GROMACS .gro file of C-alpha atoms in nm:
model
  273
    1MET     CA    1   1.947  -5.266   3.486
    2ALA     CA    2   1.873  -5.605   3.524
    3PRO     CA    3   1.501  -5.699   3.422
    4HIS     CA    4   1.259  -5.746   3.708
    5LEU     CA    5   1.145  -6.127   3.593
    6PRO     CA    6   1.056  -6.425   3.762
    7ILE     CA    7   1.381  -6.571   3.630
    8ASN     CA    8   1.378  -6.915   3.746
    9ALA     CA    9   1.017  -6.957   3.644
   10ALA     CA   10   1.079  -6.803   3.297
   11LEU     CA   11   1.367  -7.033   3.218
   12THR     CA   12   1.183  -7.357   3.373
   13ASN     CA   13   0.887  -7.281   3.149
   14GLY     CA   14   1.092  -7.188   2.836
   15GLY     CA   15   0.997  -6.822   2.850
   16TRP     CA   16   1.286  -6.695   2.611
   17ASP     CA   17   1.047  -6.479   2.442
   18GLU     CA   18   0.997  -6.282   2.752
   19ILE     CA   19   1.330  -6.249   2.871
   20THR     CA   20   1.455  -6.170   2.516
   21SER     CA   21   1.202  -5.871   2.497
   22ALA     CA   22   1.321  -5.735   2.834
   23VAL     CA   23   1.709  -5.772   2.834
   24LEU     CA   24   1.897  -5.527   2.659
   25TYR     CA   25   2.264  -5.512   2.647
   26ARG     CA   26   2.391  -5.146   2.711
   27SER     CA   27   2.669  -5.002   2.514
   28PRO     CA   28   2.969  -4.839   2.647
   29GLN     CA   29   2.805  -4.509   2.578
   30GLY     CA   30   2.508  -4.599   2.825
   31CYS     CA   31   2.274  -4.648   2.558
   32SER     CA   32   2.015  -4.924   2.600
   33SER     CA   33   1.855  -4.890   2.273
   34LEU     CA   34   2.021  -5.185   2.108
   35ALA     CA   35   1.845  -5.464   1.966
   36PRO     CA   36   1.750  -5.718   2.237
   37PHE     CA   37   1.958  -6.040   2.263
   38PRO     CA   38   1.841  -6.277   2.006
   39ARG     CA   39   1.665  -6.584   2.140
   40HIS     CA   40   1.953  -6.795   1.971
   41LEU     CA   41   2.221  -6.642   2.146
   42LEU     CA   42   2.055  -6.654   2.483
   43GLU     CA   43   1.999  -7.023   2.432
   44HIS     CA   44   2.342  -7.080   2.339
   45LEU     CA   45   2.503  -6.910   2.608
   46PHE     CA   46   2.271  -7.082   2.869
   47ALA     CA   47   2.334  -7.410   2.716
   48ALA     CA   48   2.718  -7.352   2.734
   49HIS     CA   49   2.750  -7.198   3.043
   50GLN     CA   50   2.441  -7.136   3.289
   51ARG     CA   51   2.582  -6.923   3.508
   52TYR     CA   52   2.689  -6.667   3.258
   53ILE     CA   53   2.323  -6.587   3.160
   54LEU     CA   54   2.201  -6.606   3.516
   55ASN     CA   55   2.455  -6.342   3.615
   56PHE     CA   56   2.354  -6.143   3.295
   57LEU     CA   57   1.996  -6.146   3.399
   58ARG     CA   58   2.055  -6.062   3.749
   59THR     CA   59   2.293  -5.791   3.725
   60GLY     CA   60   2.308  -5.676   3.355
   61SER     CA   61   2.668  -5.753   3.329
   62LEU     CA   62   2.782  -6.033   3.087
   63LEU     CA   63   3.073  -6.251   3.215
   64VAL     CA   64   3.308  -6.351   2.930
   65PRO     CA   65   3.342  -6.736   2.891
   66GLU     CA   66   3.699  -6.845   2.973
   67ASP     CA   67   3.670  -7.122   2.707
   68PRO     CA   68   3.803  -6.956   2.379
   69LEU     CA   69   3.590  -7.179   2.152
   70ILE     CA   70   3.261  -7.046   2.317
   71ARG     CA   71   3.398  -6.712   2.300
   72ARG     CA   72   3.454  -6.726   1.952
   73GLU     CA   73   3.106  -6.877   1.884
   74LEU     CA   74   2.946  -6.591   2.084
   75GLN     CA   75   3.160  -6.342   1.888
   76ILE     CA   76   3.018  -6.507   1.553
   77GLU     CA   77   2.683  -6.442   1.686
   78ALA     CA   78   2.714  -6.084   1.783
   79GLU     CA   79   2.872  -6.008   1.454
   80PHE     CA   80   2.561  -6.179   1.276
   81TYR     CA   81   2.315  -5.995   1.499
   82GLN     CA   82   2.519  -5.662   1.483
   83ILE     CA   83   2.576  -5.611   1.864
   84PRO     CA   84   2.877  -5.391   1.860
   85SER     CA   85   2.901  -5.354   2.250
   86LEU     CA   86   2.911  -5.726   2.280
   87ILE     CA   87   3.156  -5.755   1.995
   88ASP     CA   88   3.385  -5.510   2.179
   89LEU     CA   89   3.340  -5.701   2.523
   90LEU     CA   90   3.435  -6.044   2.370
   91ALA     CA   91   3.734  -5.874   2.208
   92HIS     CA   92   3.861  -5.718   2.513
   93PRO     CA   93   3.780  -5.972   2.809
   94GLY     CA   94   3.907  -5.723   3.065
   95ASN     CA   95   3.611  -5.507   3.020
   96GLY     CA   96   3.390  -5.450   3.297
   97GLY     CA   97   3.016  -5.440   3.282
   98GLU     CA   98   2.772  -5.154   3.386
   99ALA     CA   99   2.900  -5.176   3.748
  100ARG     CA  100   2.686  -5.047   4.025
  101PHE     CA  101   2.727  -5.023   4.419
  102SER     CA  102   2.518  -5.277   4.605
  103LYS     CA  103   2.212  -5.115   4.787
  104GLU     CA  104   2.192  -5.412   5.019
  105LEU     CA  105   2.582  -5.442   5.116
  106CYS     CA  106   2.609  -5.047   5.177
  107HIS     CA  107   2.669  -4.911   5.522
  108LYS     CA  108   2.371  -4.680   5.631
  109ASN     CA  109   2.615  -4.378   5.667
  110LEU     CA  110   2.644  -4.386   5.269
  111VAL     CA  111   2.408  -4.248   5.025
  112LEU     CA  112   2.376  -4.362   4.693
  113ASP     CA  113   2.247  -4.183   4.380
  114SER     CA  114   1.964  -4.299   4.170
  115THR     CA  115   2.205  -4.461   3.950
  116ALA     CA  116   2.380  -4.641   4.237
  117THR     CA  117   2.709  -4.543   4.065
  118VAL     CA  118   2.799  -4.254   4.318
  119ALA     CA  119   2.834  -4.304   4.700
  120THR     CA  120   2.870  -4.032   4.933
  121VAL     CA  121   2.930  -4.020   5.325
  122ALA     CA  122   2.628  -3.857   5.480
  123THR     CA  123   2.744  -3.895   5.866
  124LYS     CA  124   3.120  -3.926   5.982
  125GLY     CA  125   3.203  -4.296   6.047
  126THR     CA  126   3.363  -4.568   5.858
  127SER     CA  127   3.146  -4.696   5.607
  128ARG     CA  128   3.182  -4.982   5.324
  129VAL     CA  129   3.001  -5.044   5.019
  130LEU     CA  130   3.046  -5.342   4.799
  131ILE     CA  131   3.003  -5.318   4.412
  132ASP     CA  132   2.714  -5.536   4.295
  133THR     CA  133   2.836  -5.816   4.091
  134ALA     CA  134   2.852  -6.188   4.083
  135SER     CA  135   3.105  -6.302   4.330
  136VAL     CA  136   3.446  -6.353   4.149
  137HIS     CA  137   3.592  -6.696   4.133
  138SER     CA  138   3.744  -6.728   3.791
  139GLY     CA  139   3.885  -6.534   3.489
  140LYS     CA  140   4.009  -6.179   3.490
  141HIS     CA  141   3.807  -5.873   3.604
  142TYR     CA  142   3.884  -5.515   3.634
  143TRP     CA  143   3.687  -5.216   3.776
  144GLU     CA  144   3.766  -4.853   3.844
  145ILE     CA  145   3.643  -4.604   4.121
  146ARG     CA  146   3.712  -4.239   4.089
  147LEU     CA  147   3.765  -4.079   4.425
  148ASP     CA  148   3.561  -3.750   4.356
  149LYS     CA  149   3.585  -3.575   4.704
  150LEU     CA  150   3.829  -3.659   4.995
  151GLN     CA  151   3.841  -3.470   5.333
  152ASN     CA  152   4.162  -3.692   5.427
  153PRO     CA  153   4.351  -3.920   5.198
  154ASN     CA  154   4.393  -4.158   5.499
  155CYS     CA  155   4.023  -4.208   5.523
  156VAL     CA  156   3.962  -4.422   5.200
  157ALA     CA  157   4.044  -4.787   5.137
  158VAL     CA  158   3.984  -4.972   4.802
  159GLY     CA  159   4.002  -5.348   4.759
  160VAL     CA  160   3.824  -5.671   4.777
  161SER     CA  161   3.643  -5.859   5.054
  162ARG     CA  162   3.398  -6.120   5.123
  163THR     CA  163   3.024  -6.024   5.175
  164THR     CA  164   3.034  -6.143   5.529
  165SER     CA  165   3.287  -5.869   5.630
  166ASN     CA  166   3.150  -5.583   5.870
  167LEU     CA  167   3.027  -5.289   5.682
  168SER     CA  168   3.163  -5.060   5.972
  169THR     CA  169   3.519  -5.149   5.916
  170TYR     CA  170   3.784  -5.046   5.654
  171VAL     CA  171   3.853  -5.310   5.377
  172GLY     CA  172   4.176  -5.474   5.474
  173SER     CA  173   4.143  -5.434   5.852
  174THR     CA  174   4.012  -5.789   5.889
  175LYS     CA  175   4.174  -6.111   5.741
  176ASP     CA  176   3.882  -6.131   5.500
  177GLY     CA  177   3.962  -5.795   5.334
  178TRP     CA  178   4.257  -5.709   5.086
  179SER     CA  179   4.283  -5.330   4.986
  180ILE     CA  180   4.544  -5.042   4.953
  181ILE     CA  181   4.535  -4.755   5.198
  182VAL     CA  182   4.715  -4.438   5.280
  183MET     CA  183   4.810  -4.410   5.668
  184ASN     CA  184   4.954  -4.099   5.832
  185ARG     CA  185   4.958  -3.933   5.498
  186GLU     CA  186   5.246  -4.154   5.366
  187ASN     CA  187   5.287  -4.353   5.073
  188LEU     CA  188   5.014  -4.621   4.980
  189LYS     CA  189   5.031  -4.938   5.151
  190ARG     CA  190   4.883  -5.284   5.100
  191TRP     CA  191   4.673  -5.402   5.390
  192ASN     CA  192   4.539  -5.747   5.508
  193SER     CA  193   4.541  -5.718   5.887
  194PRO     CA  194   4.768  -5.774   6.061
  195THR     CA  195   5.005  -5.704   5.767
  196CYS     CA  196   5.055  -5.357   5.647
  197GLU     CA  197   5.334  -5.288   5.396
  198GLU     CA  198   5.476  -5.033   5.146
  199TYR     CA  199   5.310  -5.071   4.823
  200GLY     CA  200   5.325  -4.918   4.481
  201LYS     CA  201   5.526  -4.631   4.319
  202GLY     CA  202   5.468  -4.372   4.594
  203GLY     CA  203   5.231  -4.098   4.635
  204ILE     CA  204   4.900  -4.078   4.824
  205PHE     CA  205   4.531  -4.066   4.717
  206ARG     CA  206   4.426  -3.739   4.574
  207GLU     CA  207   4.050  -3.611   4.469
  208GLY     CA  208   4.015  -3.688   4.103
  209ASP     CA  209   4.230  -3.998   4.093
  210THR     CA  210   4.108  -4.301   3.948
  211VAL     CA  211   4.159  -4.649   4.127
  212GLY     CA  212   4.167  -4.971   3.927
  213LEU     CA  213   4.131  -5.304   4.066
  214LEU     CA  214   4.247  -5.621   3.853
  215LEU     CA  215   4.131  -5.951   4.028
  216ASP     CA  216   4.288  -6.236   3.848
  217TYR     CA  217   4.191  -6.596   3.864
  218THR     CA  218   4.339  -6.727   3.545
  219GLY     CA  219   4.617  -6.916   3.721
  220GLY     CA  220   4.369  -7.143   3.912
  221GLU     CA  221   4.146  -7.129   4.191
  222ARG     CA  222   4.373  -6.897   4.396
  223GLY     CA  223   4.368  -6.534   4.259
  224THR     CA  224   4.592  -6.216   4.254
  225LEU     CA  225   4.501  -5.870   4.297
  226SER     CA  226   4.687  -5.562   4.128
  227PHE     CA  227   4.594  -5.214   4.153
  228TYR     CA  228   4.610  -4.915   3.903
  229ILE     CA  229   4.638  -4.547   3.991
  230ASN     CA  230   4.517  -4.335   3.729
  231ARG     CA  231   4.575  -4.620   3.505
  232VAL     CA  232   4.932  -4.686   3.598
  233ASN     CA  233   4.993  -5.043   3.704
  234GLN     CA  234   5.108  -5.035   4.053
  235GLY     CA  235   5.219  -5.407   4.044
  236GLU     CA  236   5.072  -5.714   4.210
  237ALA     CA  237   4.954  -5.639   4.578
  238PHE     CA  238   4.807  -5.990   4.656
  239ARG     CA  239   4.840  -6.341   4.573
  240ASN     CA  240   4.698  -6.655   4.654
  241LEU     CA  241   4.352  -6.493   4.739
  242PRO     CA  242   4.033  -6.725   4.797
  243PRO     CA  243   3.751  -6.719   4.575
  244HIS     CA  244   3.400  -6.552   4.586
  245LEU     CA  245   3.535  -6.217   4.656
  246PHE     CA  246   3.367  -5.870   4.595
  247PRO     CA  247   3.532  -5.539   4.503
  248ALA     CA  248   3.474  -5.288   4.772
  249VAL     CA  249   3.547  -4.912   4.899
  250SER     CA  250   3.569  -4.775   5.242
  251LEU     CA  251   3.501  -4.431   5.341
  252HIS     CA  252   3.511  -4.238   5.676
  253SER     CA  253   3.475  -3.837   5.643
  254LYS     CA  254   3.149  -3.671   5.584
  255GLY     CA  255   3.108  -3.535   5.228
  256ASP     CA  256   3.364  -3.805   5.084
  257GLN     CA  257   3.231  -3.924   4.778
  258VAL     CA  258   3.338  -4.196   4.495
  259THR     CA  259   3.191  -4.287   4.181
  260ILE     CA  260   3.220  -4.642   4.031
  261LEU     CA  261   3.324  -4.607   3.640
  262PRO     CA  262   3.088  -4.842   3.412
  263PHE     CA  263   3.240  -5.045   3.144
  264ALA     CA  264   3.601  -5.011   3.276
  265ARG     CA  265   3.849  -5.156   3.057
  266LEU     CA  266   4.210  -5.286   3.136
  267PRO     CA  267   4.494  -5.021   3.033
  268ASP     CA  268   4.608  -5.083   2.704
  269GLU     CA  269   4.963  -5.239   2.856
  270MET     CA  270   4.748  -5.526   2.968
  271HIS     CA  271   4.607  -5.601   2.629
  272ASP     CA  272   4.954  -5.604   2.485
  273ALA     CA  273   5.096  -5.828   2.756
   0.00000   0.00000   0.00000
């Protein structure tokens, strides 16, 4: 969890000791008992790229610097201070952070559990929730969502959208959302209204499926979006996406439930590419 600190005041007043004592980097096993980030590492990260440390303090998720020299310096620091989870993150930039659903950007029909990683439809009706992360506008980012309970495979859409999107609509049903969805119990389709086209390697959503989203801005200011079903790459779904998007999922039927998987990692084929 991100620390509840007066971050701006702490940074302005040089309150690194307070920040260091409060910020823990969580391991992929969910353990938060690792040593706190050393002051030197925080100062270096903040001096190099302010947005990385601010995002970490706000969300608990560290964005990996795109500059290979900065990334290498951080890796040296992580090895010196023996922070294995940071070493792993820097070695595999596609890793996700400890992702959670946003309580603020969540439709009232949805109930989040105490960890904000499980969303359940309490009352029937199209309901959207966004993942609580910094808006994505650079680098490569990957998330995974597990479809725990589905009354109807037609009633779930997974994708990305702007925060201004209507939470009572499916992701992709408007021009500011891009998703994959099943319609009429047919194969997957990619959806960015009014366009809805066949996509992927066939099949429909089923309970227990894991849907991965890869949002990639490494080619410039406009991004691409690809999906994985049960960690199998379905190919590029969209390109030329605008910056500042958030991953999102829409559900409809009462009892439908999804879980966002923390520390999701790109499938091995991506590392080997």
